[in-house]
Short mmCIF file of C-alpha atoms and ligand atoms in Angstrom, two decimals:
data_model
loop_
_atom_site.label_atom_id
_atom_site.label_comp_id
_atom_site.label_asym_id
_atom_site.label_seq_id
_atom_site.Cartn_x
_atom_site.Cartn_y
_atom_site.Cartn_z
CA UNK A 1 -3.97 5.33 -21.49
CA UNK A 2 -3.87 7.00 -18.25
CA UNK A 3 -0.36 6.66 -16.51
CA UNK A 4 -1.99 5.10 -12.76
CA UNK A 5 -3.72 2.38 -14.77
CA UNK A 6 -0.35 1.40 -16.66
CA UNK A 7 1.21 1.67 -13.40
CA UNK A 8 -1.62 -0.73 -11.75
CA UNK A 9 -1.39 -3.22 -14.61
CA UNK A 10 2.27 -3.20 -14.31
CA UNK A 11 2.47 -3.21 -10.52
CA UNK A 12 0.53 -6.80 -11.18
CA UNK A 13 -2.79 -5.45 -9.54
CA UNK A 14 -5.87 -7.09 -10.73
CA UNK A 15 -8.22 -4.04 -11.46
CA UNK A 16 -11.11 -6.05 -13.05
CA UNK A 17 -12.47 -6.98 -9.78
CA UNK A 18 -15.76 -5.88 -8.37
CA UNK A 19 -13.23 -3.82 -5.63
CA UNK A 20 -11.85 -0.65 -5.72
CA UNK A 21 -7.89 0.27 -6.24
CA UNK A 22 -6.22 3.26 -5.88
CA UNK A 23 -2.79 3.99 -7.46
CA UNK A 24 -1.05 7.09 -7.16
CA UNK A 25 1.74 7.72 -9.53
CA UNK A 26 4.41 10.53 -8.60
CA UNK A 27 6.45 11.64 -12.15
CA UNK A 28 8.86 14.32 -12.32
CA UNK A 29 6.16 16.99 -13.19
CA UNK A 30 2.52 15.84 -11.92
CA UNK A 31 0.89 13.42 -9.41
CA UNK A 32 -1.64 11.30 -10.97
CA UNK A 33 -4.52 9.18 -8.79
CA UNK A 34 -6.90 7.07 -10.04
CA UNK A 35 -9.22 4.60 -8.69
CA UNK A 36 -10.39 1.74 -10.46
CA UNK A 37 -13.16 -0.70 -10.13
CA UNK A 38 -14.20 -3.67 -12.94
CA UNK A 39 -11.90 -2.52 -15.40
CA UNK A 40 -12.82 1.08 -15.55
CA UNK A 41 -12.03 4.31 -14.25
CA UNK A 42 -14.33 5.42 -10.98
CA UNK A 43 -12.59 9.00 -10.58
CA UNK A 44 -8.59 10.17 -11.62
CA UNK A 45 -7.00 13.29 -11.10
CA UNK A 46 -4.06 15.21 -11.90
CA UNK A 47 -1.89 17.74 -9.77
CA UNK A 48 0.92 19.54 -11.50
CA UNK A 49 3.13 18.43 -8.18
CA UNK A 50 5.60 15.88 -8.72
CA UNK A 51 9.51 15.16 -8.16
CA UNK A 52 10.39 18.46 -9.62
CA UNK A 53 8.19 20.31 -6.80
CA UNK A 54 10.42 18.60 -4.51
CA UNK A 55 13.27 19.90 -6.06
CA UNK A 56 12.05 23.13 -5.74
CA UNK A 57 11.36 23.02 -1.96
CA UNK A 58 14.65 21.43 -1.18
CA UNK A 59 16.31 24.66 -3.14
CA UNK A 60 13.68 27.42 -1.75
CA UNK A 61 14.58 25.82 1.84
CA UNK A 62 18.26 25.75 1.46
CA UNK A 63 18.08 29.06 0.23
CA UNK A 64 16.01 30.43 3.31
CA UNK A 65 17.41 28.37 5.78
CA UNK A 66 20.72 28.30 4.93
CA UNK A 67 21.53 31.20 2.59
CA UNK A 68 22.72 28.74 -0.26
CA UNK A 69 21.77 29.13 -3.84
CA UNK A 70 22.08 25.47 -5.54
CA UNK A 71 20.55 24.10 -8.96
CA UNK A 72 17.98 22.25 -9.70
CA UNK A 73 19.90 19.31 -11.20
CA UNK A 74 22.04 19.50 -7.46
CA UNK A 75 18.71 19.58 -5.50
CA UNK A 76 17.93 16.59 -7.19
CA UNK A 77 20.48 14.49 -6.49
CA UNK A 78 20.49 14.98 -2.93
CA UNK A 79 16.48 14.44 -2.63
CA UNK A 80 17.62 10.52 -4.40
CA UNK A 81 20.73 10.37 -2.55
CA UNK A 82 19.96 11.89 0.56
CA UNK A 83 16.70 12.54 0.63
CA UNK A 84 14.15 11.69 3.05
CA UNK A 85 10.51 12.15 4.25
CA UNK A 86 11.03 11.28 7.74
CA UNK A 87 13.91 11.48 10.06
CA UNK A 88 14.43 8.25 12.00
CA UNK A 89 17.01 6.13 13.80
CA UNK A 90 18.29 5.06 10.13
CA UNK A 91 19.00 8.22 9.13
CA UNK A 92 19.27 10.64 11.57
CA UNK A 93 22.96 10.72 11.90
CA UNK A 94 23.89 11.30 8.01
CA UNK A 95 25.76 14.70 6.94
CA UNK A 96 24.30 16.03 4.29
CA UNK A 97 27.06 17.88 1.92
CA UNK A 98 26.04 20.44 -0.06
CA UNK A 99 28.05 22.79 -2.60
CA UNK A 100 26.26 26.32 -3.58
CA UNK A 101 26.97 29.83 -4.21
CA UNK A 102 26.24 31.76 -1.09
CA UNK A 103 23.86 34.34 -1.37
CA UNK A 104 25.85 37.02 0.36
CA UNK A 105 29.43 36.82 -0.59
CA UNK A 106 28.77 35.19 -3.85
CA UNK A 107 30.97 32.68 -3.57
CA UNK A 108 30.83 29.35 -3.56
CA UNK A 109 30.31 27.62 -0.41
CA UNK A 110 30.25 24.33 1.07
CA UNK A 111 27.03 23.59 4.26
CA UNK A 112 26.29 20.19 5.96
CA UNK A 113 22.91 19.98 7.05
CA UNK A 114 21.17 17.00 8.09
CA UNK A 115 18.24 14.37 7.19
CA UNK A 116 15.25 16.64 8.63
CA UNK A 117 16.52 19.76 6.55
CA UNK A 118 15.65 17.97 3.92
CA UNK A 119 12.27 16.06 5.27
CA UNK A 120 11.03 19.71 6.66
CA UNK A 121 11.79 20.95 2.87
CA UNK A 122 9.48 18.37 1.40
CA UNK A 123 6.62 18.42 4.29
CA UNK A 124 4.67 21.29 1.87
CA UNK A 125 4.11 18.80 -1.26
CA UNK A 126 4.01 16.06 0.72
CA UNK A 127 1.06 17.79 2.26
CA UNK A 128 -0.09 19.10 -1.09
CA UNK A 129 -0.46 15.04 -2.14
CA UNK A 130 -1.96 13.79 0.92
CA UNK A 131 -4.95 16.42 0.60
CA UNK A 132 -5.62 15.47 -2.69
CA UNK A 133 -5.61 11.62 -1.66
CA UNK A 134 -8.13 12.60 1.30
CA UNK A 135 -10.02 14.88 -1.30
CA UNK A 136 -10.75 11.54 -3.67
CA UNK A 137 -11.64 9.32 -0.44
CA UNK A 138 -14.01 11.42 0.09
CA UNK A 139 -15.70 11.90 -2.99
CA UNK A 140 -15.38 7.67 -3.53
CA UNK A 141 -19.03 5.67 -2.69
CA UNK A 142 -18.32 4.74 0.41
CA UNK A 143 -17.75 1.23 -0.13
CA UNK A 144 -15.22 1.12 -2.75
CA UNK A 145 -13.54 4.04 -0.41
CA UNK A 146 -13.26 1.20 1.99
CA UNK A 147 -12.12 -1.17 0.09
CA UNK A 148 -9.04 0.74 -0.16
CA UNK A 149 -8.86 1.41 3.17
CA UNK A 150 -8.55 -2.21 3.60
CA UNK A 151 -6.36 -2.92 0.49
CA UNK A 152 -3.90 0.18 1.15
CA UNK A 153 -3.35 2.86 -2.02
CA UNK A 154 -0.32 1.60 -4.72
CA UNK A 155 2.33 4.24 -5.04
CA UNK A 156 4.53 4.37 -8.49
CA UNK A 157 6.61 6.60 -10.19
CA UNK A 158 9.95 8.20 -9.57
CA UNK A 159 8.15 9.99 -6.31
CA UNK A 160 7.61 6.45 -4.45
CA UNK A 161 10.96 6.12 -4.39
CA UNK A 162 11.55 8.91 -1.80
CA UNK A 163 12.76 7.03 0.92
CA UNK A 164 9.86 6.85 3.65
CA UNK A 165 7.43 8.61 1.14
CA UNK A 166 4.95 5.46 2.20
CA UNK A 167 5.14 6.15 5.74
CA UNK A 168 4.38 9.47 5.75
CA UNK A 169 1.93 9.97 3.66
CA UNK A 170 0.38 6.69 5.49
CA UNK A 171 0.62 9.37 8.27
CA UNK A 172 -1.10 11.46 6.87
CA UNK A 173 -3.98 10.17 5.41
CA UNK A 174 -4.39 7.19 7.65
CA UNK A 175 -4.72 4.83 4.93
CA UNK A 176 -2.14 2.46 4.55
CA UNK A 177 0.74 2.46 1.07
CA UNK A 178 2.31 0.22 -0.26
CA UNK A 179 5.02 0.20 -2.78
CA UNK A 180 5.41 -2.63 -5.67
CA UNK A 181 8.85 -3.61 -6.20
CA UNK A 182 9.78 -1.66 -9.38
CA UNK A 183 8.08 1.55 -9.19
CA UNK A 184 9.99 3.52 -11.91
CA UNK A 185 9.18 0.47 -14.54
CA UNK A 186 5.46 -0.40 -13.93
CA UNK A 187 3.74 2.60 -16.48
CA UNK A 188 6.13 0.70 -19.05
CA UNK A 189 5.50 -2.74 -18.12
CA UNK A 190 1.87 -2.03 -17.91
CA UNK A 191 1.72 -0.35 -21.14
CA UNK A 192 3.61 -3.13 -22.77
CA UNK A 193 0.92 -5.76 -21.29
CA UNK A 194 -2.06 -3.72 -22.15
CA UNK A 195 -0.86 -3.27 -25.81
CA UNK A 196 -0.51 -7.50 -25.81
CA UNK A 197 -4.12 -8.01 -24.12
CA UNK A 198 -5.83 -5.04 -25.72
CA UNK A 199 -9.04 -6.21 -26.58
CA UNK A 200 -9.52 -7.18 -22.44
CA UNK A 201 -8.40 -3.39 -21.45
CA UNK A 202 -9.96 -1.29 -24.56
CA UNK A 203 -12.13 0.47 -22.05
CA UNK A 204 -9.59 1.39 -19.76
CA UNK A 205 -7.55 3.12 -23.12
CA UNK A 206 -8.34 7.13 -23.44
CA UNK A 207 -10.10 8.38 -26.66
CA UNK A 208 -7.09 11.25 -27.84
CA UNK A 209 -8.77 12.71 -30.53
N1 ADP B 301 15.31 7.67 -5.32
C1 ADP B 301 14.49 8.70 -5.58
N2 ADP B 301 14.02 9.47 -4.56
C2 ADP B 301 13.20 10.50 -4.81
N3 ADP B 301 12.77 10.87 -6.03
C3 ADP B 301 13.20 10.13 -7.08
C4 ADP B 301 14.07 9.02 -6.92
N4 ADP B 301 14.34 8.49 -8.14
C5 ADP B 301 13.65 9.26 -9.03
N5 ADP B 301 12.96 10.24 -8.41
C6 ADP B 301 12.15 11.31 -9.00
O1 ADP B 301 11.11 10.78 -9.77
C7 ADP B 301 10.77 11.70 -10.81
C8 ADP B 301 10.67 10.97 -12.11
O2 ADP B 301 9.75 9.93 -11.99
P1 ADP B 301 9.11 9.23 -13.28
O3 ADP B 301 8.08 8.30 -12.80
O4 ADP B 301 10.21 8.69 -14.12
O5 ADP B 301 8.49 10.52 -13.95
P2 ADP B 301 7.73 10.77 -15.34
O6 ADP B 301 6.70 9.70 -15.46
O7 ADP B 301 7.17 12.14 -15.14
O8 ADP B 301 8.77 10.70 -16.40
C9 ADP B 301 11.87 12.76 -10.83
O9 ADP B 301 11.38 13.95 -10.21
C10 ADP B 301 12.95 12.12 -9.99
O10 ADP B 301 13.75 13.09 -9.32
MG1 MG B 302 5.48 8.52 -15.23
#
């Protein structure tokens, strides 16, 4: 079963109806969208850009930026900790500490940097997902396009929980997100409720052969 239509199940969206729904779930290593309609798939796809990519731009920028070589499992915890897609009044004033070699003297080194180091390090994915949300819109018969217009698109996954994630990819796209209230769980809770009801959501499982 595709991981968006676990995560819509589990996110307690009702994807039977004649409507369209668009989930978007960020994992560590892709970013899968789907939109449903009547308890089917209308279109899905798969980038290989997820919370690792992020990882990856918050290193390549500190590197740049601030001469600071830091590891991935570092980079990490300051995009949870940290992290942020947009600067803003509840954020702006953090210090960001973070512990490196430096790329010079080979030493290690301590830099504080602030919120928008981080949010201009993650504006390239960011980017990356909101042209492939604009790319399915597009592509969508208009009317179930609409419809989630009008609904908003679901965000899950590990990803959704980058703080202001929603807003700016809102921003970006002009549609609307919204966030359920357990992100990381719903692929597992929907899984677990599909396997319970499966004869109602056969056609939404994935021949693996
Ligand atoms: N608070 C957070 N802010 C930003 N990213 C987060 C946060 N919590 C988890 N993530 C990221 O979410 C990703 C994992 O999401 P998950 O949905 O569990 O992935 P997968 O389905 O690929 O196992 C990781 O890249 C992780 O760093
Ligand atoms: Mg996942």
């Amino acid at each position: 079963m595709q991981e968006p239509v676990a995560a819509a199940i589990g996110a307690g969206l009702d994807i039977s109806q004649p409507c369209g729904t668009m989930v978007i779930d960020i994992g560590g290593g892709t970013t899968d969208i789907a939109v449903m309609s009547l308890g089917g798939i209308i279109t899905s796809r798969s980038i290989r850009l997820g919370g690792d990519a992020m990882d990856r731009a918050i290193i390549d920028h500190i590197r740049h930026e601030h001469h600071l070589l830091i590891g991935q499992s570092n980079a990490e915890i300051i995009k949870k900790e940290v992290g942020t897609a947009l600067v803003s009044d509840d954020n702006q004033d953090v210090d960001v500490h973070i512990k490196g070699r430096h790329l010079r003297t080979g030493m290690p080194s301590e830099i504080i940097i602030g919120p928008a180091d981080i949010a201009r390090a993650l504006r390239v994915p960011l980017e990356t997902i909101a042209d492939e949300v604009r790319k399915t819109l597009e592509e969508l018969p208009p009317e179930i396009a609409a419809d989630i217009v009008d609904e908003g698109i679901y965000l899950t996954g590990g990803g959704a929980l980058l703080d202001k994630i929603d807003v700016v990819l809102a921003d970006k796209t002009g549609v609307q997100f919204n966030i359920p209230s357990d992100p990381l769980r719903c692929v597992v809770l929907g899984a677990g409720l599909a396997l319970e009801n499966i004869e109602q959501v056969g056609n939404l499982l994935v021949d693996i052969q």
